[in-house]
mmCIF file of C-alpha atoms and ligand atoms in Angstrom:
data_model
loop_
_atom_site.group_PDB
_atom_site.id
_atom_site.type_symbol
_atom_site.label_atom_id
_atom_site.label_comp_id
_atom_site.label_asym_id
_atom_site.label_seq_id
_atom_site.Cartn_x
_atom_site.Cartn_y
_atom_site.Cartn_z
ATOM 1 C CA MET A 1 -16.489 -28.675 -91.282
ATOM 2 C CA ARG A 2 -19.951 -27.022 -90.521
ATOM 3 C CA ILE A 3 -22.999 -29.075 -92.266
ATOM 4 C CA ASP A 4 -26.507 -27.339 -91.915
ATOM 5 C CA VAL A 5 -29.703 -29.258 -93.226
ATOM 6 C CA PHE A 6 -33.534 -27.819 -93.390
ATOM 7 C CA THR A 7 -35.810 -30.245 -92.742
ATOM 8 C CA ILE A 8 -39.147 -30.654 -91.737
ATOM 9 C CA LEU A 9 -38.365 -33.998 -89.982
ATOM 10 C CA PRO A 10 -35.675 -33.025 -87.723
ATOM 11 C CA ASP A 11 -35.521 -36.448 -85.308
ATOM 12 C CA VAL A 12 -34.427 -38.350 -88.763
ATOM 13 C CA VAL A 13 -31.855 -36.507 -89.554
ATOM 14 C CA GLU A 14 -30.487 -35.752 -85.523
ATOM 15 C CA GLY A 15 -31.025 -39.597 -85.486
ATOM 16 C CA PHE A 16 -28.707 -40.658 -88.491
ATOM 17 C CA VAL A 17 -25.929 -38.387 -87.477
ATOM 18 C CA SER A 18 -26.339 -38.819 -83.790
ATOM 19 C CA SER A 19 -25.287 -42.360 -84.899
ATOM 20 C CA SER A 20 -21.685 -44.306 -85.443
ATOM 21 C CA ILE A 21 -18.773 -42.347 -87.251
ATOM 22 C CA ILE A 22 -20.611 -39.478 -88.267
ATOM 23 C CA GLY A 23 -22.124 -39.079 -84.242
ATOM 24 C CA LYS A 24 -18.365 -39.555 -82.791
ATOM 25 C CA ALA A 25 -17.081 -36.946 -85.037
ATOM 26 C CA ARG A 26 -20.049 -34.680 -84.185
ATOM 27 C CA GLU A 27 -18.953 -35.375 -80.338
ATOM 28 C CA ALA A 28 -15.184 -34.898 -81.558
ATOM 29 C CA GLY A 29 -15.684 -31.494 -82.717
ATOM 30 C CA ILE A 30 -14.865 -32.278 -86.370
ATOM 31 C CA LEU A 31 -18.302 -32.071 -88.148
ATOM 32 C CA ASP A 32 -20.500 -29.662 -86.491
ATOM 33 C CA ILE A 33 -23.996 -30.710 -88.194
ATOM 34 C CA ARG A 34 -26.511 -28.604 -86.938
ATOM 35 C CA VAL A 35 -30.188 -29.343 -88.098
ATOM 36 C CA HIS A 36 -32.799 -26.899 -88.353
ATOM 37 C CA ASP A 37 -37.085 -26.895 -89.040
ATOM 38 C CA PRO A 38 -38.645 -24.706 -91.123
ATOM 39 C CA ARG A 39 -41.754 -25.099 -88.991
ATOM 40 C CA ASP A 40 -40.205 -23.812 -86.576
ATOM 41 C CA THR A 41 -41.099 -20.684 -88.076
ATOM 42 C CA THR A 42 -44.300 -20.944 -88.064
ATOM 43 C CA THR A 43 -46.896 -18.991 -85.954
ATOM 44 C CA ASP A 44 -50.132 -20.858 -86.664
ATOM 45 C CA VAL A 45 -51.915 -23.262 -84.967
ATOM 46 C CA HIS A 46 -51.149 -26.233 -87.042
ATOM 47 C CA ARG A 47 -47.253 -25.011 -88.018
ATOM 48 C CA THR A 48 -48.812 -25.207 -91.345
ATOM 49 C CA VAL A 49 -45.503 -25.872 -94.045
ATOM 50 C CA ASP A 50 -47.524 -27.337 -97.149
ATOM 51 C CA ASP A 51 -50.225 -26.333 -99.237
ATOM 52 C CA SER A 52 -51.986 -27.453 -102.670
ATOM 53 C CA PRO A 53 -50.726 -26.770 -105.405
ATOM 54 C CA PHE A 54 -51.852 -23.932 -107.959
ATOM 55 C CA GLY A 55 -53.254 -25.013 -111.253
ATOM 56 C CA GLY A 56 -54.510 -29.026 -109.502
ATOM 57 C CA GLY A 57 -53.352 -32.087 -108.873
ATOM 58 C CA ALA A 58 -52.434 -34.583 -106.597
ATOM 59 C CA GLY A 59 -50.117 -33.853 -103.428
ATOM 60 C CA MET A 60 -49.225 -30.849 -101.685
ATOM 61 C CA VAL A 61 -45.997 -28.114 -101.853
ATOM 62 C CA LEU A 62 -43.970 -26.603 -99.284
ATOM 63 C CA LYS A 63 -44.347 -23.188 -99.316
ATOM 64 C CA PRO A 64 -42.013 -20.832 -99.660
ATOM 65 C CA GLU A 65 -41.986 -18.521 -96.440
ATOM 66 C CA PRO A 66 -40.913 -21.215 -93.934
ATOM 67 C CA VAL A 67 -37.996 -22.792 -96.075
ATOM 68 C CA PHE A 68 -37.293 -18.927 -96.629
ATOM 69 C CA ASP A 69 -37.623 -17.765 -92.792
ATOM 70 C CA ILE A 70 -35.674 -20.513 -91.838
ATOM 71 C CA VAL A 71 -32.464 -20.218 -94.104
ATOM 72 C CA GLU A 72 -32.790 -16.400 -93.880
ATOM 73 C CA GLN A 73 -32.319 -16.627 -90.013
ATOM 74 C CA VAL A 74 -29.226 -18.973 -89.569
ATOM 75 C CA ASP A 75 -28.051 -17.441 -92.247
ATOM 76 C CA PRO A 76 -25.815 -21.486 -93.087
ATOM 77 C CA PRO A 77 -22.919 -22.133 -94.870
ATOM 78 C CA ARG A 78 -23.183 -21.972 -98.903
ATOM 79 C CA PRO A 79 -23.505 -23.662 -101.271
ATOM 80 C CA LEU A 80 -27.015 -24.321 -100.058
ATOM 81 C CA ILE A 81 -28.219 -27.373 -101.957
ATOM 82 C CA TYR A 82 -31.583 -28.975 -103.039
ATOM 83 C CA LEU A 83 -31.720 -32.508 -102.502
ATOM 84 C CA ALA A 84 -34.022 -33.051 -105.542
ATOM 85 C CA PRO A 85 -34.408 -35.998 -108.586
ATOM 86 C CA SER A 86 -33.377 -33.380 -110.944
ATOM 87 C CA GLY A 87 -30.108 -32.385 -109.129
ATOM 88 C CA ARG A 88 -27.086 -33.239 -111.129
ATOM 89 C CA THR A 89 -26.117 -37.102 -109.763
ATOM 90 C CA PHE A 90 -24.022 -36.964 -106.959
ATOM 91 C CA THR A 91 -20.998 -39.483 -107.246
ATOM 92 C CA GLN A 92 -17.426 -39.695 -104.682
ATOM 93 C CA ALA A 93 -16.041 -36.878 -107.251
ATOM 94 C CA VAL A 94 -19.040 -34.719 -105.847
ATOM 95 C CA ALA A 95 -18.552 -35.796 -102.670
ATOM 96 C CA VAL A 96 -14.464 -35.106 -102.556
ATOM 97 C CA GLU A 97 -15.063 -32.242 -103.593
ATOM 98 C CA LEU A 98 -17.856 -31.371 -100.987
ATOM 99 C CA ALA A 99 -15.048 -32.964 -98.189
ATOM 100 C CA THR A 100 -12.244 -29.858 -99.376
ATOM 101 C CA SER A 101 -15.343 -26.989 -98.383
ATOM 102 C CA ASP A 102 -15.144 -25.595 -94.927
ATOM 103 C CA GLY A 103 -19.227 -26.091 -95.214
ATOM 104 C CA PHE A 104 -22.441 -26.284 -97.023
ATOM 105 C CA SER A 105 -26.084 -26.693 -96.273
ATOM 106 C CA LEU A 106 -29.079 -28.977 -97.287
ATOM 107 C CA LEU A 107 -32.488 -28.344 -98.076
ATOM 108 C CA CYS A 108 -34.496 -31.690 -97.829
ATOM 109 C CA GLY A 109 -37.956 -31.526 -99.831
ATOM 110 C CA ARG A 110 -41.057 -33.375 -98.839
ATOM 111 C CA PHE A 111 -44.718 -34.076 -100.602
ATOM 112 C CA GLU A 112 -44.634 -32.800 -104.068
ATOM 113 C CA GLY A 113 -41.312 -30.558 -103.631
ATOM 114 C CA VAL A 114 -40.695 -26.494 -102.744
ATOM 115 C CA ASP A 115 -42.323 -23.777 -104.228
ATOM 116 C CA GLU A 116 -40.009 -23.211 -107.698
ATOM 117 C CA ARG A 117 -39.956 -19.619 -105.713
ATOM 118 C CA VAL A 118 -37.112 -21.628 -103.689
ATOM 119 C CA ARG A 119 -35.287 -23.060 -106.021
ATOM 120 C CA ALA A 120 -34.719 -20.019 -108.303
ATOM 121 C CA HIS A 121 -33.925 -17.567 -105.580
ATOM 122 C CA LEU A 122 -32.419 -19.783 -102.295
ATOM 123 C CA ILE A 123 -30.701 -22.521 -103.550
ATOM 124 C CA ASP A 124 -27.423 -22.608 -105.155
ATOM 125 C CA ASP A 125 -27.257 -25.945 -106.347
ATOM 126 C CA GLU A 126 -29.254 -29.252 -106.574
ATOM 127 C CA LEU A 127 -27.604 -32.999 -105.795
ATOM 128 C CA SER A 128 -29.809 -36.278 -107.000
ATOM 129 C CA ILE A 129 -28.648 -39.797 -105.012
ATOM 130 C CA GLY A 130 -30.076 -41.408 -107.673
ATOM 131 C CA ASP A 131 -32.531 -41.974 -110.965
ATOM 132 C CA TYR A 132 -35.875 -43.135 -108.419
ATOM 133 C CA VAL A 133 -38.170 -41.002 -106.081
ATOM 134 C CA LEU A 134 -37.680 -40.657 -102.584
ATOM 135 C CA ALA A 135 -39.981 -39.732 -100.485
ATOM 136 C CA GLY A 136 -37.915 -37.186 -99.088
ATOM 137 C CA GLY A 137 -34.837 -35.148 -98.481
ATOM 138 C CA GLU A 138 -33.747 -36.756 -95.388
ATOM 139 C CA VAL A 139 -32.612 -40.195 -96.675
ATOM 140 C CA ALA A 140 -30.331 -38.001 -99.166
ATOM 141 C CA ALA A 141 -29.149 -35.805 -96.886
ATOM 142 C CA ALA A 142 -27.829 -38.702 -94.725
ATOM 143 C CA VAL A 143 -26.646 -40.278 -98.263
ATOM 144 C CA VAL A 144 -24.710 -36.951 -98.643
ATOM 145 C CA ILE A 145 -23.726 -36.335 -95.033
ATOM 146 C CA GLU A 146 -21.981 -40.212 -94.633
ATOM 147 C CA ALA A 147 -20.500 -40.272 -97.875
ATOM 148 C CA VAL A 148 -18.867 -36.428 -97.302
ATOM 149 C CA GLY A 149 -17.990 -37.097 -93.882
ATOM 150 C CA ARG A 150 -15.834 -39.652 -94.116
ATOM 151 C CA LEU A 151 -13.517 -38.397 -96.167
ATOM 152 C CA VAL A 152 -12.930 -35.150 -93.715
ATOM 153 C CA PRO A 153 -9.800 -35.598 -92.090
ATOM 154 C CA GLY A 154 -10.204 -37.351 -88.844
ATOM 155 C CA VAL A 155 -13.528 -38.663 -89.395
ATOM 156 C CA VAL A 156 -12.196 -42.112 -90.436
ATOM 157 C CA GLY A 157 -9.656 -43.638 -88.314
ATOM 158 C CA ASN A 158 -7.615 -44.973 -90.685
ATOM 159 C CA ALA A 159 -6.978 -42.454 -93.237
ATOM 160 C CA SER A 160 -5.979 -44.552 -96.398
ATOM 161 C CA SER A 161 -9.287 -46.420 -96.143
ATOM 162 C CA THR A 162 -10.552 -43.640 -97.689
ATOM 163 C CA THR A 163 -7.938 -42.955 -100.541
ATOM 164 C CA ASP A 164 -7.525 -46.393 -101.575
ATOM 165 C CA GLU A 165 -11.279 -48.010 -102.151
ATOM 166 C CA SER A 166 -14.247 -47.764 -105.192
ATOM 167 C CA PHE A 167 -13.792 -44.950 -107.416
ATOM 168 C CA SER A 168 -10.842 -43.622 -106.069
ATOM 169 C CA ASP A 169 -8.837 -43.936 -108.941
ATOM 170 C CA GLY A 170 -11.734 -45.025 -111.144
ATOM 171 C CA LEU A 171 -12.096 -48.404 -110.660
ATOM 172 C CA LEU A 172 -13.579 -50.442 -107.885
ATOM 173 C CA GLU A 173 -12.289 -51.750 -105.016
ATOM 174 C CA TYR A 174 -10.259 -55.396 -105.231
ATOM 175 C CA PRO A 175 -11.900 -58.158 -102.530
ATOM 176 C CA HIS A 176 -10.726 -58.913 -98.883
ATOM 177 C CA TYR A 177 -10.204 -61.374 -96.902
ATOM 178 C CA THR A 178 -10.241 -61.608 -93.143
ATOM 179 C CA ARG A 179 -9.337 -64.796 -90.600
ATOM 180 C CA PRO A 180 -9.899 -67.689 -90.941
ATOM 181 C CA ALA A 181 -8.108 -68.681 -93.197
ATOM 182 C CA GLU A 182 -10.179 -71.375 -94.399
ATOM 183 C CA TYR A 183 -13.872 -71.393 -94.104
ATOM 184 C CA ARG A 184 -15.933 -73.855 -95.197
ATOM 185 C CA GLY A 185 -13.357 -75.124 -97.706
ATOM 186 C CA TRP A 186 -12.941 -72.074 -98.458
ATOM 187 C CA THR A 187 -9.362 -70.635 -98.125
ATOM 188 C CA VAL A 188 -8.039 -66.854 -98.887
ATOM 189 C CA PRO A 189 -5.831 -66.496 -101.481
ATOM 190 C CA ASP A 190 -2.328 -67.619 -101.444
ATOM 191 C CA VAL A 191 -0.953 -64.004 -102.816
ATOM 192 C CA LEU A 192 -2.393 -62.674 -99.578
ATOM 193 C CA ARG A 193 -0.991 -64.927 -96.923
ATOM 194 C CA SER A 194 2.752 -64.817 -98.684
ATOM 195 C CA GLY A 195 3.851 -61.636 -96.951
ATOM 196 C CA ASP A 196 5.408 -60.201 -99.824
ATOM 197 C CA HIS A 197 3.682 -57.080 -100.212
ATOM 198 C CA GLY A 198 4.730 -55.988 -103.344
ATOM 199 C CA ARG A 199 2.881 -58.993 -105.588
ATOM 200 C CA VAL A 200 0.284 -58.443 -102.914
ATOM 201 C CA ALA A 201 -0.348 -54.626 -104.206
ATOM 202 C CA ARG A 202 -0.026 -56.060 -107.649
ATOM 203 C CA TRP A 203 -3.016 -58.590 -106.896
ATOM 204 C CA ARG A 204 -5.224 -56.133 -105.789
ATOM 205 C CA ARG A 205 -4.733 -53.670 -108.785
ATOM 206 C CA ALA A 206 -5.618 -56.792 -110.733
ATOM 207 C CA MET A 207 -8.466 -57.975 -109.171
ATOM 208 C CA SER A 208 -9.934 -53.639 -109.247
ATOM 209 C CA LEU A 209 -9.699 -54.098 -113.043
ATOM 210 C CA VAL A 210 -10.821 -57.650 -113.416
ATOM 211 C CA LYS A 211 -13.968 -56.430 -111.224
ATOM 212 C CA THR A 212 -14.186 -53.129 -112.473
ATOM 213 C CA ALA A 213 -14.745 -54.894 -116.165
ATOM 214 C CA SER A 214 -17.032 -57.043 -114.929
ATOM 215 C CA ALA A 215 -19.322 -55.384 -112.597
ATOM 216 C CA ARG A 216 -18.868 -51.988 -114.108
ATOM 217 C CA PRO A 217 -17.233 -52.020 -117.507
ATOM 218 C CA ASP A 218 -18.859 -47.880 -118.412
ATOM 219 C CA LEU A 219 -15.868 -46.979 -115.551
ATOM 220 C CA LEU A 220 -13.322 -48.743 -117.054
ATOM 221 C CA GLN A 221 -14.525 -47.522 -120.906
ATOM 222 C CA ALA A 222 -14.256 -43.811 -119.234
ATOM 223 C CA ARG A 223 -10.568 -44.131 -118.271
ATOM 224 C CA GLY A 224 -9.691 -45.588 -121.447
ATOM 225 C CA GLY A 225 -10.041 -49.009 -121.088
ATOM 226 C CA LEU A 226 -7.030 -51.378 -120.607
ATOM 227 C CA THR A 227 -3.728 -50.118 -121.036
ATOM 228 C CA ASP A 228 -0.585 -52.533 -122.190
ATOM 229 C CA ASP A 229 0.720 -52.425 -118.663
ATOM 230 C CA ASP A 230 -2.939 -53.656 -117.072
ATOM 231 C CA ARG A 231 -2.726 -56.539 -119.308
ATOM 232 C CA ALA A 232 0.896 -57.477 -118.126
ATOM 233 C CA LEU A 233 -0.626 -57.479 -114.479
ATOM 234 C CA LEU A 234 -3.145 -59.246 -115.228
ATOM 235 C CA ALA A 235 -1.228 -61.773 -116.634
ATOM 236 C CA GLU A 236 1.141 -62.123 -113.758
ATOM 237 C CA PHE A 237 -1.569 -63.858 -112.412
ATOM 238 C CA GLY A 238 -3.581 -65.663 -115.079
ATOM 239 C CA LEU A 239 -6.364 -63.479 -114.644
ATOM 240 C CA SER A 240 -8.507 -62.360 -117.459
ATOM 241 C CA ALA A 241 -10.620 -59.287 -117.859
ATOM 242 C CA PRO A 242 -14.033 -59.281 -120.523
ATOM 243 C CA GLU A 243 -14.001 -56.235 -122.611
ATOM 244 C CA GLY A 244 -16.675 -54.289 -123.769
HETATM 245 N N1 LIG B 301 -42.169 -34.372 -107.323
HETATM 246 C C1 LIG B 301 -41.416 -34.448 -107.054
HETATM 247 C C2 LIG B 301 -40.554 -35.750 -106.552
HETATM 248 C C3 LIG B 301 -41.503 -34.866 -104.951
HETATM 249 S S1 LIG B 301 -40.149 -36.361 -103.835
HETATM 250 C C4 LIG B 301 -40.463 -34.927 -108.662
HETATM 251 O O1 LIG B 301 -41.378 -35.695 -109.493
HETATM 252 O O2 LIG B 301 -39.668 -34.549 -108.965
HETATM 253 C C5 LIG B 301 -40.044 -35.153 -102.616
HETATM 254 C C6 LIG B 301 -38.622 -34.575 -102.061
HETATM 255 O O3 LIG B 301 -38.026 -36.425 -101.792
HETATM 256 C C7 LIG B 301 -38.367 -34.249 -103.075
HETATM 257 O O4 LIG B 301 -38.740 -32.951 -103.052
HETATM 258 C C8 LIG B 301 -36.517 -34.346 -102.895
HETATM 259 O O5 LIG B 301 -36.129 -33.353 -101.756
HETATM 260 C C9 LIG B 301 -36.946 -35.514 -102.456
HETATM 261 N N2 LIG B 301 -36.223 -36.465 -103.250
HETATM 262 C C10 LIG B 301 -36.681 -37.169 -103.606
HETATM 263 N N3 LIG B 301 -35.802 -38.292 -104.703
HETATM 264 C C11 LIG B 301 -34.653 -37.944 -104.461
HETATM 265 C C12 LIG B 301 -33.275 -38.215 -104.907
HETATM 266 N N4 LIG B 301 -33.120 -39.037 -105.990
HETATM 267 N N5 LIG B 301 -32.667 -37.360 -104.336
HETATM 268 C C13 LIG B 301 -32.140 -36.191 -103.802
HETATM 269 N N6 LIG B 301 -34.060 -36.460 -103.123
HETATM 270 C C14 LIG B 301 -34.440 -36.883 -103.720
#
């Protein structure tokens, strides 16, 4: 999978994509991530990429020329996605969708954002990582690359760890425990040490339902609430879930 990133802070993105699982996947040739700096297309001595807004007001705006020039020079994989608070919200479902493509590209804004003509005539889509405002799109690009990259086969060691996790079934993941079995007097649930794999699977599912019901009732609502089977499963472990 090829991912091209356009940013005036290439070191920030390069540092991130060189580390940890994404860095390893890059070295292994599973992810082909290329970082490009619009500044490289400028010809003036200051390598100017921003200018003040027409109509006045605070802040600076990323100029159209360096952005169009670098994108046209590279001819990156499409869609070219602009990271922006106005985009549709990036979710696990969007990550799954992008992970099944051959590639895509990310454009990071800075200052007040990009000149509107970039939005109107260059990009294909917009994604937001949440309802808050960052100083630039670089951290958002890192979020998208990590969430998508780890879904690409071969990037994460154990493939089932990306299918058996939060949001994959509209539920949050069950709790995890590791050794020691007792820590400061707090013990691991007996069922996890019982060796009964069927019962472990049912307990995990029950805990997912409880956790989702209390932390994210909206997710449970979206799946139509608890079914009779869900309720029977909770009862098996003496659990109950708040229903809102
Ligand atoms: N003036 C803009 C915010 C600019 S923030 C507004 O009010 O909407 C500067 C850059 O940071 C943006 O161009 C965008 O690329 C990035 N950015 C900020 N918040 C973001 C978010 N929630 N998701 C993705 N990118 C974001």
